[in-house]
CSV table of C-alpha atoms in Angstrom, one decimal:
chain,number,residue,atom,x,y,z
A,22,ALA,CA,363.5,-17.1,172.1
A,23,GLN,CA,363.9,-19.3,175.1
A,24,THR,CA,363.1,-17.8,178.5
A,25,VAL,CA,363.4,-19.2,182.0
A,26,THR,CA,361.2,-17.8,184.9
A,27,GLN,CA,361.7,-18.3,188.6
A,28,SER,CA,358.7,-16.9,190.3
A,29,GLN,CA,360.1,-17.1,193.9
A,30,PRO,CA,362.8,-14.4,194.5
A,31,GLU,CA,363.3,-15.8,198.1
A,32,MET,CA,362.4,-18.9,200.0
A,33,SER,CA,363.2,-20.2,203.4
A,34,VAL,CA,363.2,-23.6,205.0
A,35,GLN,CA,363.9,-25.1,208.4
A,36,GLU,CA,366.9,-27.3,208.7
A,37,ALA,CA,366.0,-30.9,208.0
A,38,GLU,CA,362.8,-29.9,206.2
A,39,THR,CA,361.9,-30.1,202.5
A,40,VAL,CA,361.6,-27.2,200.2
A,41,THR,CA,360.6,-26.9,196.5
A,42,LEU,CA,361.9,-24.2,194.2
A,43,SER,CA,359.8,-23.5,191.1
A,44,CYS,CA,361.0,-22.9,187.5
A,45,THR,CA,359.1,-22.6,184.2
A,46,TYR,CA,360.5,-22.1,180.8
A,47,ASP,CA,359.4,-21.4,177.3
A,48,THR,CA,360.8,-23.1,174.2
A,49,SER,CA,359.6,-24.4,170.9
A,50,GLU,CA,362.2,-27.2,170.9
A,51,SER,CA,361.4,-30.8,171.7
A,52,ASP,CA,364.9,-31.7,173.0
A,53,TYR,CA,366.9,-29.7,175.3
A,54,TYR,CA,368.7,-29.8,178.7
A,55,LEU,CA,367.6,-28.3,182.0
A,56,PHE,CA,369.8,-27.5,184.9
A,57,TRP,CA,369.8,-26.3,188.5
A,58,TYR,CA,372.9,-24.5,189.6
A,59,LYS,CA,373.7,-23.3,193.1
A,60,GLN,CA,375.6,-20.1,193.8
A,61,PRO,CA,376.8,-19.9,197.4
A,62,PRO,CA,378.2,-16.7,198.9
A,63,SER,CA,381.6,-17.5,197.2
A,64,ARG,CA,379.6,-16.9,193.9
A,65,GLN,CA,381.0,-19.9,192.1
A,66,MET,CA,378.2,-21.6,190.1
A,67,ILE,CA,378.0,-25.2,191.1
A,68,LEU,CA,375.9,-27.8,189.2
A,69,VAL,CA,373.2,-29.3,191.3
A,70,ILE,CA,371.3,-31.5,188.9
A,71,ARG,CA,370.6,-31.9,185.2
A,72,GLN,CA,367.7,-33.3,183.2
A,73,GLU,CA,367.5,-34.2,179.5
A,74,ALA,CA,364.1,-33.4,178.1
A,75,TYR,CA,363.7,-36.7,176.2
A,76,LYS,CA,364.0,-38.6,179.5
A,77,GLN,CA,360.7,-39.0,181.3
A,78,GLN,CA,362.3,-40.2,184.5
A,79,ASN,CA,363.0,-37.3,186.9
A,80,ALA,CA,366.6,-36.8,187.8
A,81,THR,CA,367.8,-37.3,191.4
A,82,GLU,CA,371.1,-36.6,193.1
A,83,ASN,CA,371.2,-37.6,196.7
A,84,ARG,CA,368.9,-35.1,198.5
A,85,PHE,CA,368.1,-33.2,195.4
A,86,SER,CA,365.4,-34.2,192.9
A,87,VAL,CA,363.4,-32.6,190.2
A,88,ASN,CA,359.8,-32.7,189.1
A,89,PHE,CA,360.0,-32.3,185.3
A,90,GLN,CA,356.7,-31.7,183.6
A,91,LYS,CA,357.5,-31.3,179.9
A,92,ALA,CA,354.0,-30.5,178.7
A,93,ALA,CA,353.6,-27.8,181.3
A,94,LYS,CA,357.2,-26.7,180.8
A,95,SER,CA,357.9,-26.9,184.5
A,96,PHE,CA,361.1,-27.9,186.2
A,97,SER,CA,361.0,-27.7,190.0
A,98,LEU,CA,363.8,-28.6,192.4
A,99,LYS,CA,363.1,-30.4,195.6
A,100,ILE,CA,365.7,-30.3,198.4
A,101,SER,CA,365.1,-32.9,201.1
A,102,ASP,CA,366.6,-32.9,204.6
A,103,SER,CA,367.8,-29.3,204.1
A,104,GLN,CA,371.2,-28.5,205.5
A,105,LEU,CA,372.7,-25.1,206.5
A,106,GLY,CA,375.1,-25.6,203.6
A,107,ASP,CA,372.2,-25.6,201.1
A,108,ALA,CA,371.8,-21.8,201.7
A,109,ALA,CA,372.5,-20.1,198.4
A,110,MET,CA,371.1,-18.6,195.2
A,111,TYR,CA,369.6,-21.3,193.0
A,112,PHE,CA,369.4,-20.7,189.3
A,113,CYS,CA,367.3,-22.7,186.8
A,114,ALA,CA,368.9,-22.9,183.3
A,115,TYR,CA,368.1,-24.2,179.9
A,116,SER,CA,370.2,-25.1,176.9
A,117,LEU,CA,369.8,-26.6,173.5
A,118,THR,CA,371.6,-29.9,172.8
A,119,PRO,CA,374.8,-30.3,170.7
A,120,ILE,CA,372.8,-31.8,167.9
A,121,GLN,CA,370.8,-28.6,167.5
A,122,GLY,CA,374.0,-26.7,167.0
A,123,GLY,CA,374.6,-23.1,167.9
A,124,SER,CA,376.3,-21.9,171.1
A,125,GLU,CA,374.4,-24.2,173.4
A,126,LYS,CA,374.4,-21.3,175.7
A,127,LEU,CA,372.7,-21.4,179.0
A,128,VAL,CA,369.7,-19.3,179.5
A,129,PHE,CA,369.2,-18.5,183.2
A,130,GLY,CA,366.4,-17.5,185.3
A,131,LYS,CA,366.9,-14.7,187.8
A,132,GLY,CA,367.4,-17.0,190.7
A,133,THR,CA,365.8,-17.9,194.0
A,134,LYS,CA,367.6,-17.0,197.3
A,135,LEU,CA,367.2,-19.9,199.7
A,136,THR,CA,367.7,-19.4,203.4
A,137,VAL,CA,368.0,-22.4,205.7
A,138,ASN,CA,367.0,-21.6,209.3
A,139,PRO,CA,368.6,-23.7,212.1
B,17,SER,CA,389.9,-34.4,186.5
B,18,GLN,CA,389.1,-31.1,184.9
B,19,THR,CA,389.6,-27.8,186.5
B,20,ILE,CA,389.0,-24.2,185.4
B,21,HIS,CA,390.9,-21.2,186.7
B,22,GLN,CA,390.2,-17.5,186.5
B,23,TRP,CA,392.3,-14.6,187.4
B,24,PRO,CA,392.4,-12.2,188.9
B,25,ALA,CA,389.8,-13.0,191.6
B,26,THR,CA,389.1,-9.3,192.3
B,27,LEU,CA,389.9,-6.2,190.3
B,28,VAL,CA,389.2,-2.5,190.8
B,29,GLN,CA,389.9,-0.4,187.8
B,30,PRO,CA,389.3,3.3,186.9
B,31,VAL,CA,387.0,4.3,184.1
B,32,GLY,CA,388.8,4.4,180.8
B,33,SER,CA,391.5,1.9,181.8
B,34,PRO,CA,392.1,-1.4,179.9
B,35,LEU,CA,391.0,-4.8,181.1
B,36,SER,CA,392.3,-8.3,180.7
B,37,LEU,CA,390.7,-11.3,182.4
B,38,GLU,CA,392.0,-14.7,181.9
B,39,CYS,CA,390.4,-18.2,182.0
B,40,THR,CA,392.2,-21.5,181.6
B,41,VAL,CA,391.0,-25.0,181.6
B,42,GLU,CA,392.9,-28.2,182.5
B,43,GLY,CA,392.2,-31.8,181.9
B,44,THR,CA,390.2,-31.6,178.7
B,45,SER,CA,390.8,-30.7,175.1
B,46,ASN,CA,388.9,-28.8,172.5
B,47,PRO,CA,386.3,-27.5,175.0
B,48,ASN,CA,383.6,-24.9,174.2
B,49,LEU,CA,384.4,-21.9,176.3
B,50,TYR,CA,382.0,-19.2,177.5
B,51,TRP,CA,382.2,-15.8,179.2
B,52,TYR,CA,379.2,-14.7,181.3
B,53,ARG,CA,378.5,-11.6,183.2
B,54,GLN,CA,376.3,-11.4,186.3
B,55,ALA,CA,375.2,-7.9,187.3
B,56,ALA,CA,374.1,-7.3,190.9
B,57,GLY,CA,370.8,-9.0,191.7
B,58,ARG,CA,370.5,-10.6,188.2
B,59,GLY,CA,371.1,-13.9,186.5
B,60,LEU,CA,373.9,-14.6,184.1
B,61,GLN,CA,374.1,-13.2,180.6
B,62,LEU,CA,376.3,-14.8,178.0
B,63,LEU,CA,378.8,-12.4,176.5
B,64,PHE,CA,381.0,-14.5,174.3
B,65,TYR,CA,381.6,-18.2,173.3
B,66,SER,CA,384.2,-20.0,171.5
B,67,VAL,CA,384.2,-23.4,169.8
B,68,GLY,CA,387.9,-23.4,168.9
B,69,ILE,CA,391.2,-21.4,168.7
B,70,GLY,CA,390.6,-18.0,167.2
B,71,GLN,CA,386.8,-18.6,166.9
B,72,ILE,CA,384.8,-16.1,168.9
B,73,SER,CA,381.1,-15.3,168.7
B,74,SER,CA,379.6,-12.3,170.5
B,75,GLU,CA,376.1,-12.5,172.0
B,76,VAL,CA,375.8,-8.9,173.1
B,77,PRO,CA,377.2,-5.8,171.4
B,78,GLN,CA,379.3,-4.0,174.0
B,79,ASN,CA,382.6,-2.5,175.1
B,80,LEU,CA,384.2,-5.9,175.6
B,81,SER,CA,386.0,-8.3,173.3
B,82,ALA,CA,387.3,-11.9,173.7
B,83,SER,CA,390.1,-14.0,172.3
B,84,ARG,CA,391.1,-17.6,172.4
B,85,PRO,CA,394.9,-17.8,171.6
B,86,GLN,CA,395.2,-21.4,172.8
B,87,ASP,CA,392.9,-24.4,173.0
B,88,ARG,CA,392.3,-24.0,176.7
B,89,GLN,CA,392.7,-20.3,177.2
B,90,PHE,CA,390.0,-17.7,176.9
B,91,ILE,CA,390.6,-14.0,177.5
B,92,LEU,CA,388.2,-11.2,178.0
B,93,SER,CA,389.4,-7.7,177.2
B,94,SER,CA,388.5,-4.1,177.0
B,95,LYS,CA,390.4,-1.1,175.7
B,96,LYS,CA,388.5,1.4,177.9
B,97,LEU,CA,386.3,0.4,180.8
B,98,LEU,CA,382.9,1.9,181.4
B,99,LEU,CA,381.1,2.1,184.8
B,100,SER,CA,378.5,-0.2,183.4
B,101,ASP,CA,381.2,-2.9,182.9
B,102,SER,CA,381.2,-3.5,186.7
B,103,GLY,CA,380.0,-7.0,187.6
B,104,PHE,CA,380.9,-10.6,188.3
B,105,TYR,CA,382.5,-12.3,185.3
B,106,LEU,CA,382.3,-16.1,185.0
B,107,CYS,CA,384.1,-18.3,182.6
B,108,ALA,CA,382.7,-21.8,181.8
B,109,TRP,CA,383.7,-24.8,179.7
B,110,LYS,CA,381.8,-27.6,178.1
B,111,GLY,CA,383.1,-30.8,176.7
B,112,THR,CA,382.7,-31.5,173.0
B,113,ARG,CA,383.4,-35.2,173.0
B,114,ASP,CA,383.5,-38.1,175.4
B,115,PRO,CA,384.8,-38.9,178.0
B,116,TRP,CA,384.1,-35.3,179.2
B,117,GLY,CA,380.4,-35.2,178.4
B,118,THR,CA,378.8,-32.8,176.1
B,119,ASP,CA,375.7,-31.5,178.0
B,120,THR,CA,376.9,-29.5,181.0
B,121,GLN,CA,378.8,-26.3,181.4
B,122,TYR,CA,381.2,-26.1,184.4
B,123,PHE,CA,382.1,-22.7,185.8
B,124,GLY,CA,385.2,-21.1,187.2
B,125,PRO,CA,385.4,-19.2,190.4
B,126,GLY,CA,384.7,-15.9,188.8
B,127,THR,CA,386.2,-12.4,188.8
B,128,ARG,CA,384.6,-9.5,190.6
B,129,LEU,CA,385.2,-6.3,188.6
B,130,THR,CA,384.6,-2.9,190.0
B,131,VAL,CA,385.0,0.1,187.8
B,132,LEU,CA,385.2,3.4,189.6
């Protein structure tokens, strides 16, 4: 079964600094998707960034980028120039692709609470 | 653009009472629909998913059930709530064909359920 592990329950960063959140996963599949979702105090899950496993190039979205190491099954999130609005729970998640069938459900880690200090 | 709605936003119910949470999606057709539950201090756990009208799959045996009476409507129900049903319930949709994309689930605002 697929599992996702986030080893940092809490992290803090100074405003304008850079922070990296860690995520490892376990799967026997060769193709899959990886995601980072953000859950602010409102508790709505918001997509931050996605990565397809067959793509070697790391995904980037403005101040957010990932370091995807497929062999190591590692998928870390880097937030540059941190802003107060980045404070939230961050969840790493995994899913199979539509080609593989099934529910394509998201398997989530337990989350990392990010605090941004002014 | 696509939007997903959930209601109610907050609900407080006594043990043993029935439950009905509704989720609707706009701006897409034939989506996959999902119900997740988030217990306090935990990640999300998939409860049910649906690939079409009347097609429901359960991931976890429990006190809850789901139905999909229309293409873009997904309902979570219970006949008798338990204390352990308390939590935050999130509905999500995923496109099954272009142009909506087929790789990402998008979440609704959630329903906070407290069972007393």
